[in-house]
PDB file of C-alpha atoms in Angstrom:
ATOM      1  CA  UNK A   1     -14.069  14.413   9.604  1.00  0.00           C
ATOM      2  CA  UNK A   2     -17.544  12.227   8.238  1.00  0.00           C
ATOM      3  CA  UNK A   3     -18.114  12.603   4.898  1.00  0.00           C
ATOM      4  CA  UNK A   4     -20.956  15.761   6.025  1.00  0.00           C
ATOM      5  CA  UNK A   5     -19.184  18.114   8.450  1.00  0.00           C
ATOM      6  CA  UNK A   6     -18.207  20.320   5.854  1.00  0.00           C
ATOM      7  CA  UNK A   7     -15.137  22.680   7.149  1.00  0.00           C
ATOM      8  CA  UNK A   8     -15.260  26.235   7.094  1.00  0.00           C
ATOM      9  CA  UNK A   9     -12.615  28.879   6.321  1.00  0.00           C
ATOM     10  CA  UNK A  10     -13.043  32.420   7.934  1.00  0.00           C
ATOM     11  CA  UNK A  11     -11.564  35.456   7.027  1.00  0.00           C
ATOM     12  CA  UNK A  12     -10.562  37.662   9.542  1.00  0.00           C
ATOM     13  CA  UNK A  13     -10.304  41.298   9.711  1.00  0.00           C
ATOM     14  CA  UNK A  14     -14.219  42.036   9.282  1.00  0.00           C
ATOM     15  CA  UNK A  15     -15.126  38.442  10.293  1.00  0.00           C
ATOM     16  CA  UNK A  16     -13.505  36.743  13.226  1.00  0.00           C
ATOM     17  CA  UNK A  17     -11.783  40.361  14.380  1.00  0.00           C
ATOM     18  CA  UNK A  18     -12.934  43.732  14.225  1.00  0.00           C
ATOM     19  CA  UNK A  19      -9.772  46.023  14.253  1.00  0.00           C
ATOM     20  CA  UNK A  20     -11.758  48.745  15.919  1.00  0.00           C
ATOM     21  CA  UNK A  21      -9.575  51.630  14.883  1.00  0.00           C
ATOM     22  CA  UNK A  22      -6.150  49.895  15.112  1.00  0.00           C
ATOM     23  CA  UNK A  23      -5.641  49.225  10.942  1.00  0.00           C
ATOM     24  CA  UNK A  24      -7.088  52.980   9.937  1.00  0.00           C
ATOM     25  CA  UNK A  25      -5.675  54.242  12.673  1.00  0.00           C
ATOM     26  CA  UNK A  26      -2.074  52.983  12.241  1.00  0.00           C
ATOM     27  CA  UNK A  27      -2.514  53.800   8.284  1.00  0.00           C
ATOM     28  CA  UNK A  28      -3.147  57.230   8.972  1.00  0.00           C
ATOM     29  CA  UNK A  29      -0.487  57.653  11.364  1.00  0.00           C
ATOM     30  CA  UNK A  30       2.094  55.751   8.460  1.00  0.00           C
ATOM     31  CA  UNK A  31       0.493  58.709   6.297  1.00  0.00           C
ATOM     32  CA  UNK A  32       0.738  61.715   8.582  1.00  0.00           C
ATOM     33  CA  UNK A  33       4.044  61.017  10.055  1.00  0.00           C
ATOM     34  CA  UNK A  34       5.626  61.069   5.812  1.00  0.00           C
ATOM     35  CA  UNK A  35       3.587  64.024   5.512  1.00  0.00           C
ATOM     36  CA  UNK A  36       1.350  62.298   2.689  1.00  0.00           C
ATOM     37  CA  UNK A  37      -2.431  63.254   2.367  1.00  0.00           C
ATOM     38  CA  UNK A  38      -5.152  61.174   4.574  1.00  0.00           C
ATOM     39  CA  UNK A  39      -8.030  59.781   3.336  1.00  0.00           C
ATOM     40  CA  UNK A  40     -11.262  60.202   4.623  1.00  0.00           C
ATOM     41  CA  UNK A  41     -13.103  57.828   7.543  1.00  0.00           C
ATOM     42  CA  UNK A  42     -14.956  55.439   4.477  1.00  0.00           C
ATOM     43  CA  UNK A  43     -12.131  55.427   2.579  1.00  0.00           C
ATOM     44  CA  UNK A  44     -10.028  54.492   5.231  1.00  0.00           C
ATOM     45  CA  UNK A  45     -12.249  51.276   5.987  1.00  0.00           C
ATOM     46  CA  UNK A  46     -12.222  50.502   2.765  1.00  0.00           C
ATOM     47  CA  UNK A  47      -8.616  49.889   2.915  1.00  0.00           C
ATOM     48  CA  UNK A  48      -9.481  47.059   5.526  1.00  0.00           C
ATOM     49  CA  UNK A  49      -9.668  43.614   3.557  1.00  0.00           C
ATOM     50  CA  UNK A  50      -7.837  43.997   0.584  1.00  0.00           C
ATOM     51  CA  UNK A  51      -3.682  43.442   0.343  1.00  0.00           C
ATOM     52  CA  UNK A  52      -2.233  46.674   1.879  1.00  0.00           C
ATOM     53  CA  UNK A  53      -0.126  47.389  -0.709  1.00  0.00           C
ATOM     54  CA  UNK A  54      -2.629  47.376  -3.030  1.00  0.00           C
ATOM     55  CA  UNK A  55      -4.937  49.925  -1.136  1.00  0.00           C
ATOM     56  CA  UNK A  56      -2.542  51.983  -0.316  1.00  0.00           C
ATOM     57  CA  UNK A  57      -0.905  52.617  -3.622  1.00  0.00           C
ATOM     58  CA  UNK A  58      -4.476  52.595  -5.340  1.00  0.00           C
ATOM     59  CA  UNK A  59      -6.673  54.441  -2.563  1.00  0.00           C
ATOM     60  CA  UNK A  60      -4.258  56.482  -0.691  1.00  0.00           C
ATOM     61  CA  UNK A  61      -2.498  57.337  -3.719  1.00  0.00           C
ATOM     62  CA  UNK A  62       1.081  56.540  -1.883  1.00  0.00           C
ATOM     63  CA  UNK A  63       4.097  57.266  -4.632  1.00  0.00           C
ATOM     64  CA  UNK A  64       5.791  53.543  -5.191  1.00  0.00           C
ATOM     65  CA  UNK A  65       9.228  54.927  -3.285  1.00  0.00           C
ATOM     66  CA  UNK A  66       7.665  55.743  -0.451  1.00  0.00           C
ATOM     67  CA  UNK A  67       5.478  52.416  -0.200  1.00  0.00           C
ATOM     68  CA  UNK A  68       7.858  50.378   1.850  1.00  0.00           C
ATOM     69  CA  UNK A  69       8.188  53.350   4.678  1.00  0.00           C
ATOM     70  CA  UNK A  70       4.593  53.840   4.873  1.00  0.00           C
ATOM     71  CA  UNK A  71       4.149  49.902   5.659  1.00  0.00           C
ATOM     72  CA  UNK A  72       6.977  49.921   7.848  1.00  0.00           C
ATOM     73  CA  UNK A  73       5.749  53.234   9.912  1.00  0.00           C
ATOM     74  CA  UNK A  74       1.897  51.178   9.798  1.00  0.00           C
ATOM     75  CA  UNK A  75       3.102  48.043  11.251  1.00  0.00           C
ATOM     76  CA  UNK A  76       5.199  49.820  14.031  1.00  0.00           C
ATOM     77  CA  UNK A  77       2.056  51.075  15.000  1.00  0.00           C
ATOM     78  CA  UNK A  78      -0.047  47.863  14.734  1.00  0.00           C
ATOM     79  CA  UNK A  79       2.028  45.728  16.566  1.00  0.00           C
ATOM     80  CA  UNK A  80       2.701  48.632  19.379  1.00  0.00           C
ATOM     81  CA  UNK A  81      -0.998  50.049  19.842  1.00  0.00           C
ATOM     82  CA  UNK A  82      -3.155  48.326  16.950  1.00  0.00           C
ATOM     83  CA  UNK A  83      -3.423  44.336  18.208  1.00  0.00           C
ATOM     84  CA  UNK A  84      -4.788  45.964  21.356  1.00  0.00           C
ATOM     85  CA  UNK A  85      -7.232  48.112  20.276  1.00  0.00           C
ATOM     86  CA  UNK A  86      -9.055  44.921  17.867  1.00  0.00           C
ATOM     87  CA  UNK A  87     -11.384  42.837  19.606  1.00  0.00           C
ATOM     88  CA  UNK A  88     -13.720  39.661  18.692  1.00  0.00           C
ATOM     89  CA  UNK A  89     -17.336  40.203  17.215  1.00  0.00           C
ATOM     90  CA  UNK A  90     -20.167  39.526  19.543  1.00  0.00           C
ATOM     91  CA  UNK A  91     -20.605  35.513  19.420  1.00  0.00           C
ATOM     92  CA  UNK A  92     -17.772  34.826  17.108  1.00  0.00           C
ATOM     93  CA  UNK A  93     -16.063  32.884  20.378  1.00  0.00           C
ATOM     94  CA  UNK A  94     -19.289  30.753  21.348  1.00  0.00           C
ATOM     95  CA  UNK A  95     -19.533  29.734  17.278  1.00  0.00           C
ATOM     96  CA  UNK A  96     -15.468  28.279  16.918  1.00  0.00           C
ATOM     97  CA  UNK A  97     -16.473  26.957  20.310  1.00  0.00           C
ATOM     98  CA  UNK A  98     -19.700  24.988  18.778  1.00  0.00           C
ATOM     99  CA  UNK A  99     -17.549  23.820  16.309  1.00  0.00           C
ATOM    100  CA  UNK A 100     -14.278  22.753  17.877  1.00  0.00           C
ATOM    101  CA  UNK A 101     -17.228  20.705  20.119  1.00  0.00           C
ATOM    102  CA  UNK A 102     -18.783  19.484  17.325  1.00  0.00           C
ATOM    103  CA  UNK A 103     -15.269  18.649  15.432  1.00  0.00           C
ATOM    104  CA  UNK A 104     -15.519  20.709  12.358  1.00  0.00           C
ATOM    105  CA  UNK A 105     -12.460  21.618  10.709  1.00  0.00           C
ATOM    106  CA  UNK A 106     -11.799  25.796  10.745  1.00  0.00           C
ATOM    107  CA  UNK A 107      -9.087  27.051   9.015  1.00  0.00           C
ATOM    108  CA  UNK A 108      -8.358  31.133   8.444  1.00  0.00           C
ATOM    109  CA  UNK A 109      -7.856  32.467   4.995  1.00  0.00           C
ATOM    110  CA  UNK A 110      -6.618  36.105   5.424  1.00  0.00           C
ATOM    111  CA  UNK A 111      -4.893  38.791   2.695  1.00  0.00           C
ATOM    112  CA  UNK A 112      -3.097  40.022   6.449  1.00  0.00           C
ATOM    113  CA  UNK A 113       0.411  38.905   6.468  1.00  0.00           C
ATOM    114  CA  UNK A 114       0.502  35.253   7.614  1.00  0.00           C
ATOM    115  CA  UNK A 115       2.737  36.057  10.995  1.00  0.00           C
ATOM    116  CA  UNK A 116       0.866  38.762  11.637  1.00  0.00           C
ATOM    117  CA  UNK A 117      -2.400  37.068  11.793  1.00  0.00           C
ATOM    118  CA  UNK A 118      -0.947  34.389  13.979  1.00  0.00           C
ATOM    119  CA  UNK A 119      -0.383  37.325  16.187  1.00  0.00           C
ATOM    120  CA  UNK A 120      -3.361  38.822  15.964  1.00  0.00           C
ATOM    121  CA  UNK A 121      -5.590  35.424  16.993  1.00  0.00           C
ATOM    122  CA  UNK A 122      -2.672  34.811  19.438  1.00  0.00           C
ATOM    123  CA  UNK A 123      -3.804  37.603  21.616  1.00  0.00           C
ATOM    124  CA  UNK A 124      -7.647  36.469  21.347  1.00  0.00           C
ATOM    125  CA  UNK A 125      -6.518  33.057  22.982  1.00  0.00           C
ATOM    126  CA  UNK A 126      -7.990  31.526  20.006  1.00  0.00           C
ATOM    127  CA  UNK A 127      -5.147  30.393  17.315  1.00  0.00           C
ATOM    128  CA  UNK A 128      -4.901  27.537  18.687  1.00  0.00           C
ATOM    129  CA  UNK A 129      -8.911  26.377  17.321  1.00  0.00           C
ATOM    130  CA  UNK A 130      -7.838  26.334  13.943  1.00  0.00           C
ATOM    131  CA  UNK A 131      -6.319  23.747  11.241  1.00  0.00           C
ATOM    132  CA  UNK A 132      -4.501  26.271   9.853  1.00  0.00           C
ATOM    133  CA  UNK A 133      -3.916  29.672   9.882  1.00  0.00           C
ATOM    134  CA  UNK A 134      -2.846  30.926   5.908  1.00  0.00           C
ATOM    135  CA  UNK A 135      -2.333  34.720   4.857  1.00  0.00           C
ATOM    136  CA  UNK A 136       0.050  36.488   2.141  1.00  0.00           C
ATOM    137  CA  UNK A 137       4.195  36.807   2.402  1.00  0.00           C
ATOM    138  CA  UNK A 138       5.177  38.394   5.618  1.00  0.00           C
ATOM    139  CA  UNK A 139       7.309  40.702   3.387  1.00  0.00           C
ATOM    140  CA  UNK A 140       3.431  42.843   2.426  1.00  0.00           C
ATOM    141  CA  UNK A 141       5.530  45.606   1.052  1.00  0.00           C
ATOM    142  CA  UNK A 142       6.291  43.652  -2.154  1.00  0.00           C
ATOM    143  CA  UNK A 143       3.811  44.938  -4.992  1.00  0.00           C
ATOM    144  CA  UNK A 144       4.791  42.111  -7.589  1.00  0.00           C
ATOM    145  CA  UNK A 145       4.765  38.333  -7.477  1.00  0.00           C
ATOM    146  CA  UNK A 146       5.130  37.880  -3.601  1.00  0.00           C
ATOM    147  CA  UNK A 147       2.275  38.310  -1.910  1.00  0.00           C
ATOM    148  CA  UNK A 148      -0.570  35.711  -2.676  1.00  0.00           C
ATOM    149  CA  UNK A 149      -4.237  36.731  -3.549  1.00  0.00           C
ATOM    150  CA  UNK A 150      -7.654  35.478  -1.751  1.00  0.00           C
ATOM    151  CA  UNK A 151      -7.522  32.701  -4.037  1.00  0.00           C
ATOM    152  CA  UNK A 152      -4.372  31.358  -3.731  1.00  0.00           C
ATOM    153  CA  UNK A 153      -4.584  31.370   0.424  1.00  0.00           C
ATOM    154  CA  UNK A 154      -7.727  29.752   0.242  1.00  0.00           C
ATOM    155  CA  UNK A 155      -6.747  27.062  -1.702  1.00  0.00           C
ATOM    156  CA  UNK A 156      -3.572  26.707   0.841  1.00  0.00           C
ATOM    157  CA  UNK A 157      -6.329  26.380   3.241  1.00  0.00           C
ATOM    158  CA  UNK A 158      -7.853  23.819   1.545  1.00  0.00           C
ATOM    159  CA  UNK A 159      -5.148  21.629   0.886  1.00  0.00           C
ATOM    160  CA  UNK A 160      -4.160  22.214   4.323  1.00  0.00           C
ATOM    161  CA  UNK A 161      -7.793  20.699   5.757  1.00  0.00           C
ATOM    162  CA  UNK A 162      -7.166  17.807   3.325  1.00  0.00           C
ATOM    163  CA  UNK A 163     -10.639  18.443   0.973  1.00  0.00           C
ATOM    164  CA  UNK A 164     -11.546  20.789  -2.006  1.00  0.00           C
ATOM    165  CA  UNK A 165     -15.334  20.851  -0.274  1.00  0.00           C
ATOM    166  CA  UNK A 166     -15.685  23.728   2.100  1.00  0.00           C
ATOM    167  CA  UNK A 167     -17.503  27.006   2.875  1.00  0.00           C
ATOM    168  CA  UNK A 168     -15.881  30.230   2.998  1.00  0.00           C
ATOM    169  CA  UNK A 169     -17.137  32.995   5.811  1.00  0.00           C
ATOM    170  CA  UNK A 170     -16.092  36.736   4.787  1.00  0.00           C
ATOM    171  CA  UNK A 171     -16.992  40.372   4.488  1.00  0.00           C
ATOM    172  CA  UNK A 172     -15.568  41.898   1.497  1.00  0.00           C
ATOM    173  CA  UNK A 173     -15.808  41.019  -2.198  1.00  0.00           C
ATOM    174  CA  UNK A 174     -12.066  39.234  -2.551  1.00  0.00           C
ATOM    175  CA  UNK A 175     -13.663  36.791   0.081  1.00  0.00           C
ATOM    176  CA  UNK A 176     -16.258  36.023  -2.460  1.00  0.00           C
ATOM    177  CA  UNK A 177     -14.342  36.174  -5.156  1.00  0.00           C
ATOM    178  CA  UNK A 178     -11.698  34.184  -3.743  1.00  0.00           C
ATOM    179  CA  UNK A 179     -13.876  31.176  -2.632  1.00  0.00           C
ATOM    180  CA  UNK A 180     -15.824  31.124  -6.046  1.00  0.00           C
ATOM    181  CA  UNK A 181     -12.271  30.644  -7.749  1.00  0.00           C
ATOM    182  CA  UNK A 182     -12.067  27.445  -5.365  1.00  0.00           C
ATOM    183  CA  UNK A 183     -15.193  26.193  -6.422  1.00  0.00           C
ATOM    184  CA  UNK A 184     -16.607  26.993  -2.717  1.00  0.00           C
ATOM    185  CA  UNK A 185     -19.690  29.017  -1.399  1.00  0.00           C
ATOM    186  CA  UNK A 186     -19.084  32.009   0.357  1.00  0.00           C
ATOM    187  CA  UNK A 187     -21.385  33.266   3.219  1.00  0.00           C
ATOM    188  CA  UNK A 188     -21.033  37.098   3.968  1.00  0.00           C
ATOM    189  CA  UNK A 189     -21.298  38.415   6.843  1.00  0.00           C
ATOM    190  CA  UNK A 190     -22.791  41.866   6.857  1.00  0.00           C
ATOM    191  CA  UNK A 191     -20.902  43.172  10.139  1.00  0.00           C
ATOM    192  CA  UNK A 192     -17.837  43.777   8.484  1.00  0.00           C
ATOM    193  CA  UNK A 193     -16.375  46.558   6.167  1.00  0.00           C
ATOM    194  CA  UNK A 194     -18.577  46.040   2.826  1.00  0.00           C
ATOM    195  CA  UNK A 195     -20.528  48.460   1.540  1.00  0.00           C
ATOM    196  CA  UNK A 196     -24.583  47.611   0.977  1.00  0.00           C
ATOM    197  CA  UNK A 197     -24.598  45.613  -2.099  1.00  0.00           C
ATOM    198  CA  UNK A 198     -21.051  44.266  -2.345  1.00  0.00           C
ATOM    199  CA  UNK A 199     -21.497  40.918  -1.177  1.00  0.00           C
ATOM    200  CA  UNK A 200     -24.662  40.333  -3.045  1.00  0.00           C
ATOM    201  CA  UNK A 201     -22.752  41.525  -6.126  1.00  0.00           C
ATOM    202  CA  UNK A 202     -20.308  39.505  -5.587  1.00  0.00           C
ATOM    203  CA  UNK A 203     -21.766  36.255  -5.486  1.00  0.00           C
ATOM    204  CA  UNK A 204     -21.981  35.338  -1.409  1.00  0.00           C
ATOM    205  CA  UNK A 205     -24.683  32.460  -1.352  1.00  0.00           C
ATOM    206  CA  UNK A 206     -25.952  34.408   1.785  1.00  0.00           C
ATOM    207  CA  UNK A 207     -25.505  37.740   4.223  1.00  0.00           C
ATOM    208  CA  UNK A 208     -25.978  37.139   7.834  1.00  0.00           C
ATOM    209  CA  UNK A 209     -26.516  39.438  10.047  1.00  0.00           C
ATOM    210  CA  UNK A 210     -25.223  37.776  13.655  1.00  0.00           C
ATOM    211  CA  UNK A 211     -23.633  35.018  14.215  1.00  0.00           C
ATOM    212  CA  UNK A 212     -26.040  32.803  15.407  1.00  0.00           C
ATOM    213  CA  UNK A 213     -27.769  33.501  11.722  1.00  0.00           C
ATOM    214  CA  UNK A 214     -24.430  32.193  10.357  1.00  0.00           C
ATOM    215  CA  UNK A 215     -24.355  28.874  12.116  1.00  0.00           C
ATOM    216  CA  UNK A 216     -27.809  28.437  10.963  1.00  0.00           C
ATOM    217  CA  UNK A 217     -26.863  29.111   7.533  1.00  0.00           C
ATOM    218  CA  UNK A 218     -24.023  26.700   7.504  1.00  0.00           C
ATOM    219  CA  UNK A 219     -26.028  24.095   8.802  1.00  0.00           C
ATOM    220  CA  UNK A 220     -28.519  24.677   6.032  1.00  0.00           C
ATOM    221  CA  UNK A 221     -25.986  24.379   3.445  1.00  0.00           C
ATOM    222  CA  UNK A 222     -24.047  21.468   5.018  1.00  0.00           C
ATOM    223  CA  UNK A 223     -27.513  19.544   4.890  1.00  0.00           C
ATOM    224  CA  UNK A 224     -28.364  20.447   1.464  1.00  0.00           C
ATOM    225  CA  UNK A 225     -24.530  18.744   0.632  1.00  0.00           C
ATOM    226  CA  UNK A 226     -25.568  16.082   2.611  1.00  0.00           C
ATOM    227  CA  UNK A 227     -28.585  15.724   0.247  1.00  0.00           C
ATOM    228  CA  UNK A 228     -27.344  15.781  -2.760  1.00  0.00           C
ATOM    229  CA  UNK A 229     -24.633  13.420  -2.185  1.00  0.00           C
ATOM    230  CA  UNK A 230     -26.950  10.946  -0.711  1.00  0.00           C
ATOM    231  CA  UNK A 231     -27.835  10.510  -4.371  1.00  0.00           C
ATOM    232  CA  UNK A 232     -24.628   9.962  -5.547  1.00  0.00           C
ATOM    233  CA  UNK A 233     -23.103   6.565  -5.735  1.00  0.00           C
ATOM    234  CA  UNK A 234     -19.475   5.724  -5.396  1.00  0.00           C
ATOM    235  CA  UNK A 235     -18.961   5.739  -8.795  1.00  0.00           C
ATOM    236  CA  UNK A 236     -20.350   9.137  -9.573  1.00  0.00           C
ATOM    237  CA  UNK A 237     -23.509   8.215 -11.155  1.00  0.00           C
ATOM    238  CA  UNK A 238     -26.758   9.412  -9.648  1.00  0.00           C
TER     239      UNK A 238
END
């Protein structure tokens, strides 16, 4: 890696993969088949992104002794009927392409249970593009301690590409959030399962709108890096 190709770190539900049904899908059926009340459609979605645990205790209102079922009944599901209904956004596959060519480092930073994503980019052919692939405790049902947050998998990711310089690509506000903790940019991308506003909110440095837009925007920031530590000397002083 030169001292300018500055790695990125995607999310991915909502950034690499859209689930296309297969995450609200399987949480309804959890739901349904315990008898518990569904959500609506955008509440649903909103579900996507965050730690499951979380959203379901919080948004679906799930009682704490039922938790554990209703993420065992949702993952039957997923792994059965969900990985097959997700599929890649339109040009995400020609951009980790341009940059395995180009040799930047990519690295995934996901809330998804770290097997599970493996799984996931398994079946789109394209795990094997990445540095590392980091997500929370396979064991998602734990509501305490366990699990980590955005902002401890990204800084796994980080140490696991070697730097603490790096730009985060995601579409919800933990994404953000998460990256800002690392001292990192984050670049939304507005094809994912934010509502208008939440990225800007947040703090995202930019919202693109394809990904063509986001490789432009990287290499915008990466040269503005490049910039500013052209003016830096070894020993720090300017």
């Amino acid at each position: 890696m030169t001292q300018t190709t500055v790695p990125v770190i995607f999310d991915l539900d909502g950034t690499l993969v859209d689930p296309a049904g297969g995450i609200t899908d399987g949480i309804a059926a959890a739901l349904q088949g315990l008898g518990l009340p569904v959500p609506g459609q955008d509440l649903l979605e909103a579900m996507i992104g965050p730690k499951l645990s979380d959203s379901l205790l919080n948004v679906a209102r799930v009682p704490a002794e039922l938790l554990d079922d209703v993420i065992r009944r949702y993952r039957e599901y997923y792994v059965a009927t969900g990985i097959g209904q997700s599929r890649l956004y339109p040009g995400v596959l020609e951009v980790l392409e341009q940059f395995a060519a180009a040799g930047r480092p990519i690295s995934v930073a996901t809330q998804k249970p770290q097997g599970l994503a493996r799984t996931v980019l398994g079946y789109h052919g394209i795990d094997g593009m990445f540095e590392g692939i980091h997500g929370s405790a396979d064991d998602e049902s734990a509501v305490e301690g366990v699990p980590l947050g955005k902002t401890e998998i990204i800084a796994a990711a980080l140490k696991d590409l070697g730097t603490q310089h790096a730009l985060m690509v995601g579409d919800r506000a933990q994404d953000v959030a998460g990256a800002l903790a690392n001292g990192l940019d984050c670049i939304g991308v507005a094809w994912g399962f934010a509502p208008n506003g939440e990225l800007e909110s947040a703090g995202a440095v930019a919202v693109v709108e394809t990904a063509s837009e986001l490789v432009t925007t990287i290499d915008r920031l990466e040269a503005v890096h490049a910039a500013a530590m052209s003016g830096v000397t070894n020993d720090g002083t300017v």
